[in-house]
Each structure stands twice: as structure tokens, then as C-alpha cells.
Tab-separated table of N, CA and C in Angstrom:
chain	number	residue	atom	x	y	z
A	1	UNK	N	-14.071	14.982	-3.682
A	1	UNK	CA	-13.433	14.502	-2.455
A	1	UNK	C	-12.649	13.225	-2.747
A	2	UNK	N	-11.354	13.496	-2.330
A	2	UNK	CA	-10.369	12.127	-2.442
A	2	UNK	C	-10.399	11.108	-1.554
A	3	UNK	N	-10.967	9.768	-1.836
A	3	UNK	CA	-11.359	8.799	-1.027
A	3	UNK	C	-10.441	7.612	-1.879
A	4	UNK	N	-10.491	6.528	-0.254
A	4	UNK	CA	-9.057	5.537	-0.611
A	4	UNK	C	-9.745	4.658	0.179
A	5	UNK	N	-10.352	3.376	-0.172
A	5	UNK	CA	-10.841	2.548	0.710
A	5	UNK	C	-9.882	1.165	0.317
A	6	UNK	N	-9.645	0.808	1.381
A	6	UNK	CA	-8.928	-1.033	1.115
A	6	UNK	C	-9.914	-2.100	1.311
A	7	UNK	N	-8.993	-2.968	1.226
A	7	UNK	CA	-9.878	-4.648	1.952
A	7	UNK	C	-9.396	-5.330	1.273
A	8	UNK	N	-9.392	-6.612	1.825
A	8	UNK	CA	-9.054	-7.561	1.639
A	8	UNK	C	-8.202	-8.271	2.712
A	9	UNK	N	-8.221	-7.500	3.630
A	9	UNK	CA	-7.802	-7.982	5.062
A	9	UNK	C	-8.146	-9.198	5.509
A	10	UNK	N	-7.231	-10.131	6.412
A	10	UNK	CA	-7.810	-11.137	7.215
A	10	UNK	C	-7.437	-11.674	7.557
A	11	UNK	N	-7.227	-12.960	8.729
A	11	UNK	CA	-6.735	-13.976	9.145
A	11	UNK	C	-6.149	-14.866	8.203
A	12	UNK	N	-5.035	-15.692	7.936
A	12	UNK	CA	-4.337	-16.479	7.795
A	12	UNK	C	-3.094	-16.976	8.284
A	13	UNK	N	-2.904	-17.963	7.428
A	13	UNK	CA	-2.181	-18.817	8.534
A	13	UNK	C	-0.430	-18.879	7.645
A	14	UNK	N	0.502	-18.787	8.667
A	14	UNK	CA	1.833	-18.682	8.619
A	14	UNK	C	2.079	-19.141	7.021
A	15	UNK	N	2.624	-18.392	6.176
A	15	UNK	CA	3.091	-19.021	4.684
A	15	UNK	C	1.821	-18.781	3.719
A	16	UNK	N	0.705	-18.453	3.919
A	16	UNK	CA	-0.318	-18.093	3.764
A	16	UNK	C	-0.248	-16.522	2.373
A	17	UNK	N	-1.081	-16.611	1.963
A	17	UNK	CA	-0.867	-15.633	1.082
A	17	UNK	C	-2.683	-14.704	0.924
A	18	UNK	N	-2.374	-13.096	0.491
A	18	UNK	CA	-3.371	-12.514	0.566
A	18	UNK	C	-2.937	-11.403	-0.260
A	19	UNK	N	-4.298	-10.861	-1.095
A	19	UNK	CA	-4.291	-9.760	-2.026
A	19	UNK	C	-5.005	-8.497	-1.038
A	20	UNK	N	-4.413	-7.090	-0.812
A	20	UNK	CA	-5.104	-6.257	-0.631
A	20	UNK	C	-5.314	-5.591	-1.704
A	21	UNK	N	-6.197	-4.720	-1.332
A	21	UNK	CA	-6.601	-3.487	-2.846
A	21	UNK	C	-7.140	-2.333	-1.503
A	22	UNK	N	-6.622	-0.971	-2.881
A	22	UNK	CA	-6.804	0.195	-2.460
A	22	UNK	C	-7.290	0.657	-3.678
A	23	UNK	N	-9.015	1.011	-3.340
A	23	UNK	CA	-9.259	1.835	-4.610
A	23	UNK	C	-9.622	3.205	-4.490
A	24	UNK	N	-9.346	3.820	-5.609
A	24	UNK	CA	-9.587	5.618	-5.321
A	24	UNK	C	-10.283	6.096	-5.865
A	25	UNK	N	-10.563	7.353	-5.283
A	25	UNK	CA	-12.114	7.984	-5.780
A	25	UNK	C	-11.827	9.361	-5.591
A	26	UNK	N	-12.146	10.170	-6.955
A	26	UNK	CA	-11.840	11.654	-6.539
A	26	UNK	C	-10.446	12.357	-7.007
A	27	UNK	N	-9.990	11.538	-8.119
A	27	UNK	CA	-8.339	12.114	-8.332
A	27	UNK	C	-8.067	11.431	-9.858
A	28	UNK	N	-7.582	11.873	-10.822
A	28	UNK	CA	-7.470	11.374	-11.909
A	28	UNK	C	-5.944	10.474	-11.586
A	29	UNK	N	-6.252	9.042	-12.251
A	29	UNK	CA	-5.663	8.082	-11.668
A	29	UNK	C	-4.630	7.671	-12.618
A	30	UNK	N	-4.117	8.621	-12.984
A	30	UNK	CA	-2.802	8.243	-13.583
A	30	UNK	C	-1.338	8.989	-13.127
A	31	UNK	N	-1.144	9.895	-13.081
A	31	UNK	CA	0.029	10.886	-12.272
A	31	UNK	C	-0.334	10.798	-10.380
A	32	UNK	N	-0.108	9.709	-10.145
A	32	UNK	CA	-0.196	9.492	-8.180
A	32	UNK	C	1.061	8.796	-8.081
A	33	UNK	N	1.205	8.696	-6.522
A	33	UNK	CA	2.183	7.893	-6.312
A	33	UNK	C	1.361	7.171	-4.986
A	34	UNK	N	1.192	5.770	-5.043
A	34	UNK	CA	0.074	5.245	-4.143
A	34	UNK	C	0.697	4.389	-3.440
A	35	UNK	N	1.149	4.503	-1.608
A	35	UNK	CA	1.806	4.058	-1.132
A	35	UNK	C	1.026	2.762	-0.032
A	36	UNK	N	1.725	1.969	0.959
A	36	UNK	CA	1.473	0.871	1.088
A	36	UNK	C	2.228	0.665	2.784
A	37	UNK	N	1.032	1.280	3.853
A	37	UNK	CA	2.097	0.970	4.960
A	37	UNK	C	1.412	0.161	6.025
A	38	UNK	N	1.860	0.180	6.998
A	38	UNK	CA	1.387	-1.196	7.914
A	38	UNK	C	1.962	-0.760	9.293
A	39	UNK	N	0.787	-0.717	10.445
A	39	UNK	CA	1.147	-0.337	11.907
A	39	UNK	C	0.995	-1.387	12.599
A	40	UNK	N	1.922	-2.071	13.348
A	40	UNK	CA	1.393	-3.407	14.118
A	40	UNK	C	1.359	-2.704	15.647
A	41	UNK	N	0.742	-3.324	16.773
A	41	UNK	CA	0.066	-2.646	17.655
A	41	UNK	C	1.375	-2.062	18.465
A	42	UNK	N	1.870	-1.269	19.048
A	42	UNK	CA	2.898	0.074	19.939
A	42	UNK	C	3.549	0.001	18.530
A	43	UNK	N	3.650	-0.363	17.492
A	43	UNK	CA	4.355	0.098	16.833
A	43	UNK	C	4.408	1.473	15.506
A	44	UNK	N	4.838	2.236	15.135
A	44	UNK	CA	5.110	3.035	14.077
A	44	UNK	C	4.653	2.739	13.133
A	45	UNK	N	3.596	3.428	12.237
A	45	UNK	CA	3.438	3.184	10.889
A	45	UNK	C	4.732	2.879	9.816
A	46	UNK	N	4.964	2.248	9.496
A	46	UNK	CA	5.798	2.031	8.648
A	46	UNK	C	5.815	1.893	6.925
A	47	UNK	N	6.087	2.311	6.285
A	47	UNK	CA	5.962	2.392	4.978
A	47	UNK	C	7.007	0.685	4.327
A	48	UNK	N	5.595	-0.064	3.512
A	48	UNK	CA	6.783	-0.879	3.035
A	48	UNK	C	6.677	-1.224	1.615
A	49	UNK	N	6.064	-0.608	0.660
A	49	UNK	CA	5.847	-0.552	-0.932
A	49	UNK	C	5.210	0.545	-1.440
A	50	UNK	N	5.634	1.254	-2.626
A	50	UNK	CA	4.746	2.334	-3.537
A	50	UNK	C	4.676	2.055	-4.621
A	51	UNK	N	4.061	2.578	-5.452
A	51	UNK	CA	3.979	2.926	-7.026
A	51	UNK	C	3.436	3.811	-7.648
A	52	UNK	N	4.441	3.883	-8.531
A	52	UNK	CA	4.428	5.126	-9.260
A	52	UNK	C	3.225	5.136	-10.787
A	53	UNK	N	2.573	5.963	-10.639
A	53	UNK	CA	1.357	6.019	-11.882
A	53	UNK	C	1.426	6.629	-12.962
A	54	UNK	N	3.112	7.000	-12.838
A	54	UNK	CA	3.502	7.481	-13.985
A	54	UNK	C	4.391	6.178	-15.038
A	55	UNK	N	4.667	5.259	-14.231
A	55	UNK	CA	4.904	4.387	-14.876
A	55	UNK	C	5.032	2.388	-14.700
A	56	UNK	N	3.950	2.934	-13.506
A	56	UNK	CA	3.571	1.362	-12.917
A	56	UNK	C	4.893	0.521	-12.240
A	57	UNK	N	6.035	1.461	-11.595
A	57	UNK	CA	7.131	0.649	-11.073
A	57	UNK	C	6.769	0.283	-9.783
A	58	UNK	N	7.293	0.001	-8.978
A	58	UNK	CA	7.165	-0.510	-7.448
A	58	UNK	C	8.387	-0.470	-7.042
A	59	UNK	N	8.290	-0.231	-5.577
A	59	UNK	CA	9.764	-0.054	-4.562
A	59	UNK	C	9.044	-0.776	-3.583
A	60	UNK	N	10.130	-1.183	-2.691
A	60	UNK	CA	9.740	-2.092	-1.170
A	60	UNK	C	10.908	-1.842	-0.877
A	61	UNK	N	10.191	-2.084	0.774
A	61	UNK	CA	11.016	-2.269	1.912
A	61	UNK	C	11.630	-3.463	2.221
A	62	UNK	N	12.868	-3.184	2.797
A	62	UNK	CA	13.228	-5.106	2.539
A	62	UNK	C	12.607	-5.655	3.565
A	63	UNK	N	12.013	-5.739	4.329
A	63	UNK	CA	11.498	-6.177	4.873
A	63	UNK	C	10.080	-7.302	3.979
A	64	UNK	N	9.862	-6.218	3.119
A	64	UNK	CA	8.957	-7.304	2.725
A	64	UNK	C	8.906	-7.766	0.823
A	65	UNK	N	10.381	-7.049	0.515
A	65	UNK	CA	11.106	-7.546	-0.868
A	65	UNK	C	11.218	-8.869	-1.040
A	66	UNK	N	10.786	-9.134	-2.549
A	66	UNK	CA	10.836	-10.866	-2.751
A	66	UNK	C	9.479	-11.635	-1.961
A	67	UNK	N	8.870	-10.789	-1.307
A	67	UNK	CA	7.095	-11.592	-1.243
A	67	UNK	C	5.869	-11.367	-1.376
A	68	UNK	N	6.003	-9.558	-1.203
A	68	UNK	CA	5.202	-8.570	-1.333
A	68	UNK	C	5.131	-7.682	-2.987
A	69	UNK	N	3.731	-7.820	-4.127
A	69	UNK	CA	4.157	-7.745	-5.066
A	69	UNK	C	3.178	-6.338	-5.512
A	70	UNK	N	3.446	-4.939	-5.537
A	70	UNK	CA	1.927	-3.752	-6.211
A	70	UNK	C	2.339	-3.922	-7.361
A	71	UNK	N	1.206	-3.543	-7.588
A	71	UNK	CA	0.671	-3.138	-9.002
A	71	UNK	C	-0.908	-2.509	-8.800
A	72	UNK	N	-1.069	-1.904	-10.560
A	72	UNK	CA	-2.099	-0.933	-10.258
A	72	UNK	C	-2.958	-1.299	-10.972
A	73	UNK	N	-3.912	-0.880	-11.671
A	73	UNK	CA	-5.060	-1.295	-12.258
A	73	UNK	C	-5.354	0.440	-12.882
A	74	UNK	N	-5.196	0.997	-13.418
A	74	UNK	CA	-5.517	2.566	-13.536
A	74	UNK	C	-6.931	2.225	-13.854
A	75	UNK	N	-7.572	1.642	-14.670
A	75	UNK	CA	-8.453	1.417	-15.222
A	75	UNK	C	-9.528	1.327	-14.468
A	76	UNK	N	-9.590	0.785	-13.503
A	76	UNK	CA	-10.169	0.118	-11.878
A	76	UNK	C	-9.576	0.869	-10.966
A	77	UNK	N	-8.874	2.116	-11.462
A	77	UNK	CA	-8.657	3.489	-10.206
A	77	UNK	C	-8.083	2.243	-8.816
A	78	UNK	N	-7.312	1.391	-9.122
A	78	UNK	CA	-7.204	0.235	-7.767
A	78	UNK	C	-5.585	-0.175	-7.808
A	79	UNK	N	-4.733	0.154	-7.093
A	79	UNK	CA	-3.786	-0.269	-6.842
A	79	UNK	C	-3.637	-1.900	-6.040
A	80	UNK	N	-3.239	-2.996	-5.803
A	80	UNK	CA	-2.911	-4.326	-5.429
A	80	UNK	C	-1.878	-4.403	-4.621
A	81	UNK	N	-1.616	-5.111	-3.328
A	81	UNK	CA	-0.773	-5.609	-3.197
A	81	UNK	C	-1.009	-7.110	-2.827
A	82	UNK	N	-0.089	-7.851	-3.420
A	82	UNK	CA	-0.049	-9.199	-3.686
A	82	UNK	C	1.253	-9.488	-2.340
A	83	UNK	N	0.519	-10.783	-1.162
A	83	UNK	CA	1.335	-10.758	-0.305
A	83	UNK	C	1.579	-12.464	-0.105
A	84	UNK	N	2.592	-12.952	-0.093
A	84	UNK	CA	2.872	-14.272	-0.542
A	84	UNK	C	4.167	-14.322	0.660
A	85	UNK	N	3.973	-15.842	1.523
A	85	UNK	CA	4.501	-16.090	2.361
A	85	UNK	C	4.895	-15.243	3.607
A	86	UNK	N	3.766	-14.982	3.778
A	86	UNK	CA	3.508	-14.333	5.325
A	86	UNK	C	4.186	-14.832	6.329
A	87	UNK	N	4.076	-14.048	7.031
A	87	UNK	CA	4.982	-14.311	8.908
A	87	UNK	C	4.024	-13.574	9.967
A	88	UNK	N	4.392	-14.041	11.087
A	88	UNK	CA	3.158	-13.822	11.926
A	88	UNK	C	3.634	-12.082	12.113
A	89	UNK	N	4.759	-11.830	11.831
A	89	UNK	CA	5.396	-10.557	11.828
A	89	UNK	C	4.640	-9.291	11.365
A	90	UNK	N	4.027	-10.165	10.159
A	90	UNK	CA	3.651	-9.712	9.261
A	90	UNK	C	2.145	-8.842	9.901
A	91	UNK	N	1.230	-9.712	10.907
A	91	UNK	CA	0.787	-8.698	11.199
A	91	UNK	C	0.251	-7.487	11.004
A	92	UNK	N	-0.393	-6.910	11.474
A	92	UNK	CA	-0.542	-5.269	11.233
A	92	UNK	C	-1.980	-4.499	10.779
A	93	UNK	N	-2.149	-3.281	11.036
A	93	UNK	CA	-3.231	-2.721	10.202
A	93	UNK	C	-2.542	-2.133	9.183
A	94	UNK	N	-3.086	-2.097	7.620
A	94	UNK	CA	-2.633	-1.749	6.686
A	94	UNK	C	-3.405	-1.166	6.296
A	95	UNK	N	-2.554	0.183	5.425
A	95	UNK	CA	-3.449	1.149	5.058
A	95	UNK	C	-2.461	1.373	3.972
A	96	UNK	N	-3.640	2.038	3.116
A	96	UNK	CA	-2.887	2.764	1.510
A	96	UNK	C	-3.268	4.226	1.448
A	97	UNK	N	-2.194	4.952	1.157
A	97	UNK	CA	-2.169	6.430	0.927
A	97	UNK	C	-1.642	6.584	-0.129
A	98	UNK	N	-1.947	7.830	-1.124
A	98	UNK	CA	-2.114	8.580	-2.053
A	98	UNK	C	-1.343	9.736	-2.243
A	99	UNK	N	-0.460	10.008	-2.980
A	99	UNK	CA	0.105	11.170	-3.369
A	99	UNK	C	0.013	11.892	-4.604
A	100	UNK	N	-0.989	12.889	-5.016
A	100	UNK	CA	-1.580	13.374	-6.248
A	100	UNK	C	-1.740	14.744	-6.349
A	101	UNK	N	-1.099	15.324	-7.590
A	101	UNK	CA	-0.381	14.662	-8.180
A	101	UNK	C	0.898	14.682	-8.277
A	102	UNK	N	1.683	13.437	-9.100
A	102	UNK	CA	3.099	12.775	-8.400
A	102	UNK	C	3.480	12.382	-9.964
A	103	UNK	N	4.918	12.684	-10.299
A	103	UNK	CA	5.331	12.439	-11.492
A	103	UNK	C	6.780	11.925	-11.595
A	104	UNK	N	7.478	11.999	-10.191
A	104	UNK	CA	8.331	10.875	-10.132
A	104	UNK	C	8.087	9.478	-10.365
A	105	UNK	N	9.376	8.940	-10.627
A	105	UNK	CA	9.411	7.471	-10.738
A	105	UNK	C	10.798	7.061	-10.124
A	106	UNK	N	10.217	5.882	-9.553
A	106	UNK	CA	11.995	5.677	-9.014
A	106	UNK	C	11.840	5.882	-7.407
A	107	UNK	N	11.540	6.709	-6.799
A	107	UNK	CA	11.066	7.164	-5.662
A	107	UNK	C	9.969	7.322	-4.956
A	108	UNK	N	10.245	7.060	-3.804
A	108	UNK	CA	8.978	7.015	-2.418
A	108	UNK	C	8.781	8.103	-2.352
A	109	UNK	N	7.546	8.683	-1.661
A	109	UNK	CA	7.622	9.546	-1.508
A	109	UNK	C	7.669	9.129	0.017
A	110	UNK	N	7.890	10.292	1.142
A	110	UNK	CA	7.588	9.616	2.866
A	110	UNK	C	6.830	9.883	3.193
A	111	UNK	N	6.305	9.052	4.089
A	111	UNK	CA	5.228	9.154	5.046
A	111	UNK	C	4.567	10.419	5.600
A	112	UNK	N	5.291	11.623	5.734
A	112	UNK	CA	4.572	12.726	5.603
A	112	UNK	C	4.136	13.467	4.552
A	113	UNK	N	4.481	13.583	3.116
A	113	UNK	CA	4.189	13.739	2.432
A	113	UNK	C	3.163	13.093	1.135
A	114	UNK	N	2.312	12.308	1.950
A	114	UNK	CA	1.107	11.701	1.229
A	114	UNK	C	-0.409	12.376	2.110
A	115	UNK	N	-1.030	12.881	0.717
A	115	UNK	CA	-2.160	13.449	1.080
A	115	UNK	C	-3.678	13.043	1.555
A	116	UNK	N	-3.688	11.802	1.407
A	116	UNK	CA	-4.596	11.149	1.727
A	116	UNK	C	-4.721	9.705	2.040
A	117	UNK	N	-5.260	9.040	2.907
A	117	UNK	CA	-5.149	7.817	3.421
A	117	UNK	C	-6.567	7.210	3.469
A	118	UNK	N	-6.186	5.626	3.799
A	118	UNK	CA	-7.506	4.907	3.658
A	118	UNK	C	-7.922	4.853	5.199
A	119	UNK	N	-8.764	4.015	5.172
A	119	UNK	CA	-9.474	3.726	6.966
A	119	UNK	C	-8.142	2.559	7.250
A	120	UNK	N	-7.736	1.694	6.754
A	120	UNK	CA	-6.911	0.534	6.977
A	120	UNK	C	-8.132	-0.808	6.850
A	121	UNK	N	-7.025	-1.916	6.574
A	121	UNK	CA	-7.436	-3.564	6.871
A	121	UNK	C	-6.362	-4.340	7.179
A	122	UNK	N	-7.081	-4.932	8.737
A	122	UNK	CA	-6.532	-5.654	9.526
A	122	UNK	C	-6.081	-7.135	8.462
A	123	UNK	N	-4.635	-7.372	8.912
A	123	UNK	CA	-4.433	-8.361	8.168
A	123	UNK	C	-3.348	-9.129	9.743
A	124	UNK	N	-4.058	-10.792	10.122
A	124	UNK	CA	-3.221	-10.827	10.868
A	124	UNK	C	-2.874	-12.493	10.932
A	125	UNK	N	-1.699	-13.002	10.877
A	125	UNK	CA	-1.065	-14.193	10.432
A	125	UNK	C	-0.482	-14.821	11.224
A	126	UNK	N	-1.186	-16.287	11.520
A	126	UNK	CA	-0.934	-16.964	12.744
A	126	UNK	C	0.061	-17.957	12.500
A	127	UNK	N	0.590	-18.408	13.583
A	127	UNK	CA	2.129	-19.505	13.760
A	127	UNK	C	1.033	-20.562	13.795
């Protein structure tokens, strides 16, 4: 069974910085593509970073290009995202989903086409 748990969620404060992790269980952890999205409340899940496990690249959304940094850990089955200078914008429940297996590079995959997702962690950033 393919399982995706996060954390590292939490309160901080405007400019503030925070590491999530998504680790996986149940999928050989090298050919995935392990994505990175975030729902703030009436709003749309939105997709805003992936990476590819075929060759450890990363894509973002500009929205959060130049602060928001994945990377993976194959070793530790744990993908990272490194989040540096927050906005209260920033906001959101975040969740990491899984696409396996995935042998592009270069490319997202979308939001409907990822097979498995985490529970999410609340991450929320005050003025």
C-alpha cells in the first residue's frame, strides 16, 4: 500500500522560513514524480513545485519561484520542501502527491494525474 505522510507544518511569522517533508511508503523510490500543492481555505488546490526521481530536478510555480526550494532524499524515501520568506499568502493546507511510476524529467505532471496523496500540513503565516 502506497502511503505519503507530511509534516512539518506550522505557525510562523511573516519572512519566516519552514521545511516540509513528504515521506513514502510502498513504491520503489526512484522513478516517481513527487508533487507539492497547497489549498488555502474557498480556494483550489493548487500545484506549486515537483520533482522528478529520475533525476532530482524541480519545477515551481512562480508564485513561489526564488523561495520555495524540493529536493529528495531517495535514500530516506522523503522528498523536502524548503520554504524561505513566507507571506501570509502563503498560507494553506499542504499536501504532497506521488506519481509512480514516472520517468519524465522536465515536466509536471497535473493535478489529476497523480496517484496518491498525503493527509496534508497546515502551514499558516502571520503579518
Amino acid at each position: 500500500e502506497v502511503q505519503l505522510v507530511e509534516s512539518g507544518g506550522g505557525l510562523v511569522q511573516a519572512g519566516g522560513s519552514l521545511t516540509l517533508s513528504c515521506e513514502g511508503s510502498g513504491f520503489t523510490f526512484d522513478k516517481y514524480a513527487i508533487g507539492w500543492f497547497r489549498q488555502a481555505p474557498g480556494k483550489e488546490r493548487e500545484g506549486i513545485s515537483c520533482i522528478s526521481g529520475s533525476d532530482g530536478s524541480g519545477l515551481y510555480a512562480d508564485s513561489v519561484k526564488g523561495r520555495f526550494t524540493i529536493s529528495s532524499e531517495n535514500s530516506k524515501n522523503t522528498v523536502y520542501l524548503q520554504m524561505n520568506s513566507l507571506k501570509p499568502e502563503d498560507t494553506a493546507v499542504y499536501y504532497c502527491a506521488a506519481l509512480t511510476p514516472y520517468y519524465y524529467v522536465g515536466i509536471c505532471p497535473i493535478k489529476y494525474d497523480y496517484d496518491y496523496w498525503g493527509q496534508g500540513t497546515l502551514v499558516t503565516v502571520s503579518s
